[in-house]
PDB file of C-alpha atoms in Angstrom:
ATOM      1  CA  MET A 119     -39.531  29.652 -22.457  1.00 38.00           C
ATOM      2  CA  THR A 120     -40.464  27.094 -19.884  1.00 38.00           C
ATOM      3  CA  THR A 121     -42.551  23.975 -19.665  1.00 40.00           C
ATOM      4  CA  THR A 122     -44.694  24.421 -16.612  1.00 40.00           C
ATOM      5  CA  PRO A 123     -47.198  22.118 -14.965  1.00 42.00           C
ATOM      6  CA  PRO A 124     -50.683  23.514 -14.427  1.00 43.00           C
ATOM      7  CA  SER A 125     -51.454  25.383 -11.222  1.00 42.00           C
ATOM      8  CA  GLY A 126     -54.845  23.805 -10.737  1.00 43.00           C
ATOM      9  CA  PRO A 127     -56.449  20.436 -11.269  1.00 46.00           C
ATOM     10  CA  ALA A 128     -58.984  21.457 -13.932  1.00 50.00           C
ATOM     11  CA  THR A 129     -60.797  24.304 -15.653  1.00 54.00           C
ATOM     12  CA  SER A 130     -64.261  25.355 -14.543  1.00 59.00           C
ATOM     13  CA  GLY A 131     -65.489  23.007 -17.271  1.00 66.00           C
ATOM     14  CA  GLY A 132     -63.643  20.138 -15.606  1.00 80.00           C
ATOM     15  CA  GLU A 133     -60.894  19.916 -18.231  1.00 89.00           C
ATOM     16  CA  SER A 134     -57.390  19.084 -17.066  1.00 94.00           C
ATOM     17  CA  HIS A 135     -54.118  20.244 -18.600  1.00 94.00           C
ATOM     18  CA  GLU A 136     -53.806  16.836 -20.240  1.00 95.00           C
ATOM     19  CA  ASP A 137     -57.356  17.104 -21.648  1.00 95.00           C
ATOM     20  CA  LEU A 138     -56.639  20.505 -23.209  1.00 96.00           C
ATOM     21  CA  ILE A 139     -53.314  19.383 -24.702  1.00 95.00           C
ATOM     22  CA  GLN A 140     -55.084  16.327 -26.107  1.00 94.00           C
ATOM     23  CA  GLN A 141     -57.792  18.555 -27.637  1.00 95.00           C
ATOM     24  CA  LEU A 142     -55.073  20.634 -29.300  1.00 95.00           C
ATOM     25  CA  GLY A 143     -53.337  17.493 -30.556  1.00 94.00           C
ATOM     26  CA  ILE A 144     -56.525  16.103 -32.077  1.00 94.00           C
ATOM     27  CA  ALA A 145     -57.269  19.439 -33.738  1.00 94.00           C
ATOM     28  CA  LEU A 146     -53.730  19.633 -35.156  1.00 93.00           C
ATOM     29  CA  LEU A 147     -53.960  16.100 -36.539  1.00 92.00           C
ATOM     30  CA  ASP A 148     -57.285  16.986 -38.159  1.00 92.00           C
ATOM     31  CA  LEU A 149     -55.640  19.972 -39.882  1.00 90.00           C
ATOM     32  CA  ALA A 150     -52.600  18.058 -41.144  1.00 88.00           C
ATOM     33  CA  PRO A 151     -52.467  16.052 -44.360  1.00 87.00           C
ATOM     34  CA  GLU A 152     -53.016  12.337 -43.733  1.00 85.00           C
ATOM     35  CA  THR A 153     -49.465  11.446 -44.734  1.00 89.00           C
ATOM     36  CA  GLY A 154     -46.184  13.099 -45.543  1.00 94.00           C
ATOM     37  CA  TRP A 155     -45.956  15.672 -42.756  1.00 95.00           C
ATOM     38  CA  ARG A 156     -42.874  15.961 -40.595  1.00 96.00           C
ATOM     39  CA  ARG A 157     -43.904  18.555 -37.998  1.00 96.00           C
ATOM     40  CA  ILE A 158     -46.816  20.761 -36.996  1.00 96.00           C
ATOM     41  CA  ASP A 159     -46.102  23.981 -35.076  1.00 96.00           C
ATOM     42  CA  LEU A 160     -48.809  26.031 -33.394  1.00 96.00           C
ATOM     43  CA  VAL A 161     -47.700  29.350 -31.869  1.00 95.00           C
ATOM     44  CA  SER A 162     -50.086  31.469 -29.833  1.00 95.00           C
ATOM     45  CA  SER A 163     -49.496  34.936 -28.403  1.00 95.00           C
ATOM     46  CA  MET A 164     -52.198  36.057 -26.060  1.00 95.00           C
ATOM     47  CA  THR A 165     -53.458  38.615 -23.589  1.00 94.00           C
ATOM     48  CA  VAL A 166     -57.032  38.861 -22.362  1.00 93.00           C
ATOM     49  CA  PRO A 167     -58.138  41.233 -25.175  1.00 93.00           C
ATOM     50  CA  VAL A 168     -55.821  40.027 -27.987  1.00 92.00           C
ATOM     51  CA  GLN A 169     -55.089  36.607 -29.453  1.00 93.00           C
ATOM     52  CA  ASP A 170     -52.716  35.822 -32.313  1.00 93.00           C
ATOM     53  CA  LEU A 171     -52.323  32.353 -33.741  1.00 94.00           C
ATOM     54  CA  GLY A 172     -49.847  30.940 -36.238  1.00 93.00           C
ATOM     55  CA  LEU A 173     -49.845  27.430 -37.644  1.00 94.00           C
ATOM     56  CA  THR A 174     -47.128  25.828 -39.761  1.00 95.00           C
ATOM     57  CA  VAL A 175     -47.199  22.339 -41.243  1.00 96.00           C
ATOM     58  CA  ILE A 176     -43.821  21.116 -42.480  1.00 96.00           C
ATOM     59  CA  MET A 177     -43.948  18.320 -45.020  1.00 96.00           C
ATOM     60  CA  ASP A 178     -41.339  15.597 -45.519  1.00 96.00           C
ATOM     61  CA  ASP A 179     -40.074  17.431 -48.621  1.00 96.00           C
ATOM     62  CA  GLY A 180     -39.660  20.671 -46.629  1.00 96.00           C
ATOM     63  CA  SER A 181     -42.663  22.390 -48.183  1.00 96.00           C
ATOM     64  CA  ARG A 182     -45.123  24.268 -46.007  1.00 96.00           C
ATOM     65  CA  PRO A 183     -48.686  24.135 -47.278  1.00 93.00           C
ATOM     66  CA  GLU A 184     -50.962  26.952 -46.185  1.00 90.00           C
ATOM     67  CA  VAL A 185     -53.195  25.819 -43.333  1.00 90.00           C
ATOM     68  CA  ARG A 186     -55.508  28.267 -41.598  1.00 90.00           C
ATOM     69  CA  PRO A 187     -55.988  27.574 -37.902  1.00 90.00           C
ATOM     70  CA  PRO A 188     -59.636  27.515 -36.830  1.00 91.00           C
ATOM     71  CA  HIS A 189     -60.865  29.925 -34.147  1.00 90.00           C
ATOM     72  CA  GLU A 190     -61.663  26.964 -31.872  1.00 92.00           C
ATOM     73  CA  LEU A 191     -57.928  26.601 -31.211  1.00 95.00           C
ATOM     74  CA  ASN A 192     -57.941  30.061 -29.594  1.00 94.00           C
ATOM     75  CA  VAL A 193     -60.754  28.936 -27.292  1.00 95.00           C
ATOM     76  CA  VAL A 194     -58.783  25.889 -26.134  1.00 96.00           C
ATOM     77  CA  LEU A 195     -55.595  27.955 -25.752  1.00 97.00           C
ATOM     78  CA  ALA A 196     -57.413  30.579 -23.657  1.00 96.00           C
ATOM     79  CA  LYS A 197     -58.620  27.794 -21.346  1.00 96.00           C
ATOM     80  CA  LEU A 198     -55.075  26.428 -21.206  1.00 97.00           C
ATOM     81  CA  ARG A 199     -53.713  29.867 -20.358  1.00 97.00           C
ATOM     82  CA  THR A 200     -56.199  30.250 -17.515  1.00 96.00           C
ATOM     83  CA  LEU A 201     -55.419  26.769 -16.204  1.00 96.00           C
ATOM     84  CA  THR A 202     -51.649  27.340 -16.254  1.00 96.00           C
ATOM     85  CA  TYR A 203     -51.865  30.751 -14.573  1.00 97.00           C
ATOM     86  CA  GLN A 204     -49.505  30.801 -11.601  1.00 95.00           C
ATOM     87  CA  PRO A 205     -50.580  33.141  -8.792  1.00 96.00           C
ATOM     88  CA  GLY A 206     -47.885  35.768  -8.345  1.00 95.00           C
ATOM     89  CA  ARG A 207     -45.988  34.723 -11.476  1.00 96.00           C
ATOM     90  CA  GLY A 208     -48.773  35.420 -13.941  1.00 97.00           C
ATOM     91  CA  ALA A 209     -50.012  33.854 -17.144  1.00 98.00           C
ATOM     92  CA  TRP A 210     -47.970  33.038 -20.211  1.00 98.00           C
ATOM     93  CA  PHE A 211     -47.759  35.524 -23.080  1.00 97.00           C
ATOM     94  CA  SER A 212     -47.004  32.971 -25.762  1.00 96.00           C
ATOM     95  CA  ALA A 213     -47.130  29.226 -26.118  1.00 97.00           C
ATOM     96  CA  ARG A 214     -45.859  26.752 -28.663  1.00 97.00           C
ATOM     97  CA  VAL A 215     -47.434  23.367 -29.242  1.00 96.00           C
ATOM     98  CA  SER A 216     -45.567  21.110 -31.667  1.00 96.00           C
ATOM     99  CA  MET A 217     -46.368  17.677 -32.963  1.00 95.00           C
ATOM    100  CA  ASN A 218     -44.229  15.056 -34.673  1.00 93.00           C
ATOM    101  CA  PRO A 219     -45.610  11.891 -36.318  1.00 90.00           C
ATOM    102  CA  PRO A 220     -47.365   9.804 -35.328  1.00 87.00           C
ATOM    103  CA  GLY A 221     -48.669  12.167 -32.665  1.00 84.00           C
ATOM    104  CA  ALA A 222     -45.970  13.067 -30.135  1.00 91.00           C
ATOM    105  CA  ILE A 223     -46.879  16.448 -28.602  1.00 95.00           C
ATOM    106  CA  PHE A 224     -44.421  18.957 -27.152  1.00 96.00           C
ATOM    107  CA  TYR A 225     -45.343  22.264 -25.542  1.00 96.00           C
ATOM    108  CA  ASN A 226     -43.760  25.199 -23.765  1.00 96.00           C
ATOM    109  CA  TYR A 227     -44.956  28.470 -22.296  1.00 97.00           C
ATOM    110  CA  ASN A 228     -43.329  31.907 -22.276  1.00 97.00           C
ATOM    111  CA  TYR A 229     -44.111  33.794 -19.067  1.00 97.00           C
ATOM    112  CA  ASP A 230     -41.292  36.327 -19.306  1.00 96.00           C
ATOM    113  CA  TYR A 231     -40.538  37.593 -22.814  1.00 96.00           C
ATOM    114  CA  GLU A 232     -42.521  39.989 -24.966  1.00 94.00           C
ATOM    115  CA  PRO A 233     -44.371  38.170 -27.733  1.00 91.00           C
ATOM    116  CA  ARG A 234     -43.179  39.012 -31.251  1.00 86.00           C
ATOM    117  CA  LEU A 235     -46.177  40.329 -33.118  1.00 83.00           C
ATOM    118  CA  THR A 236     -46.718  42.672 -36.026  1.00 77.00           C
ATOM    119  CA  PRO A 237     -48.320  44.943 -35.124  1.00 82.00           C
ATOM    120  CA  GLN A 238     -47.324  44.775 -31.482  1.00 86.00           C
ATOM    121  CA  MET A 239     -49.948  44.575 -28.784  1.00 91.00           C
ATOM    122  CA  LYS A 240     -50.944  47.887 -27.246  1.00 93.00           C
ATOM    123  CA  PRO A 241     -49.772  48.764 -23.720  1.00 95.00           C
ATOM    124  CA  GLU A 242     -53.436  48.802 -22.661  1.00 96.00           C
ATOM    125  CA  ASP A 243     -53.744  45.140 -23.679  1.00 95.00           C
ATOM    126  CA  TYR A 244     -51.041  44.194 -21.194  1.00 96.00           C
ATOM    127  CA  ALA A 245     -52.573  46.370 -18.462  1.00 96.00           C
ATOM    128  CA  GLU A 246     -55.929  44.650 -18.930  1.00 96.00           C
ATOM    129  CA  ASP A 247     -54.233  41.262 -18.892  1.00 96.00           C
ATOM    130  CA  LEU A 248     -52.479  42.036 -15.619  1.00 96.00           C
ATOM    131  CA  LYS A 249     -55.823  42.814 -13.984  1.00 96.00           C
ATOM    132  CA  MET A 250     -57.053  39.329 -14.845  1.00 96.00           C
ATOM    133  CA  PHE A 251     -53.739  37.560 -14.222  1.00 97.00           C
ATOM    134  CA  PRO A 252     -51.876  39.581 -11.561  1.00 97.00           C
ATOM    135  CA  ARG A 253     -48.130  39.288 -11.013  1.00 97.00           C
ATOM    136  CA  GLU A 254     -45.947  40.052  -8.043  1.00 97.00           C
ATOM    137  CA  PRO A 255     -43.482  42.903  -8.782  1.00 97.00           C
ATOM    138  CA  GLU A 256     -40.519  40.502  -9.014  1.00 97.00           C
ATOM    139  CA  HIS A 257     -42.315  38.677 -11.851  1.00 97.00           C
ATOM    140  CA  VAL A 258     -42.965  41.788 -13.956  1.00 97.00           C
ATOM    141  CA  PRO A 259     -40.170  41.931 -16.562  1.00 97.00           C
ATOM    142  CA  GLY A 260     -38.703  45.297 -17.568  1.00 97.00           C
ATOM    143  CA  TRP A 261     -40.404  45.362 -20.970  1.00 97.00           C
ATOM    144  CA  LEU A 262     -43.781  44.797 -19.263  1.00 97.00           C
ATOM    145  CA  ARG A 263     -43.101  47.564 -16.729  1.00 97.00           C
ATOM    146  CA  GLU A 264     -42.538  49.920 -19.673  1.00 96.00           C
ATOM    147  CA  LYS A 265     -45.799  48.835 -21.316  1.00 95.00           C
ATOM    148  CA  LEU A 266     -47.727  49.300 -18.065  1.00 96.00           C
ATOM    149  CA  ALA A 267     -46.201  52.753 -17.547  1.00 95.00           C
ATOM    150  CA  ALA A 268     -47.188  53.697 -21.106  1.00 95.00           C
ATOM    151  CA  ALA A 269     -50.722  52.427 -20.488  1.00 93.00           C
ATOM    152  CA  ASN A 270     -50.883  54.650 -17.405  1.00 90.00           C
ATOM    153  CA  GLY A 271     -49.491  57.652 -19.310  1.00 88.00           C
ATOM    154  CA  GLU A 272     -46.220  57.665 -17.374  1.00 69.00           C
ATOM    155  CA  GLU A 273     -42.775  58.305 -18.818  1.00 54.00           C
ATOM    156  CA  GLN A 274     -39.981  55.845 -18.114  1.00 50.00           C
ATOM    157  CA  LYS A 275     -36.727  57.353 -16.858  1.00 47.00           C
TER     158      LYS A 275
END
């Protein structure tokens, strides 16, 4: 995974990378208990047609209360994914945003490795994603080549 600066100055709505990260941070703080938390982890796996979101709050005592992430986080993450798209390299497939008290935010983006989902995304999901966020051949990892071939009904040799 890599931490990558945005490719453009702002979204079509005028939001910068910093604005979107701040929106995520505020939303995460709103979801966390007022006191006693040690870390908040938000993990998103995404293609254009599919979004998966996981949220974990770790308390000082090690417990992990159940917290359901609101759909609005997917909206912000989709904007972030579009903003961080790198022409030729593509868009990230998963992202992690973590927060430690009192509000330090850390983030990284995975442009290269297949997201771990159950069930896995369909090959067609990746093909659709590549239409929206094209990649140069040297930035298409082997696993993605296999998915694209499967989406096109081709057999890998």
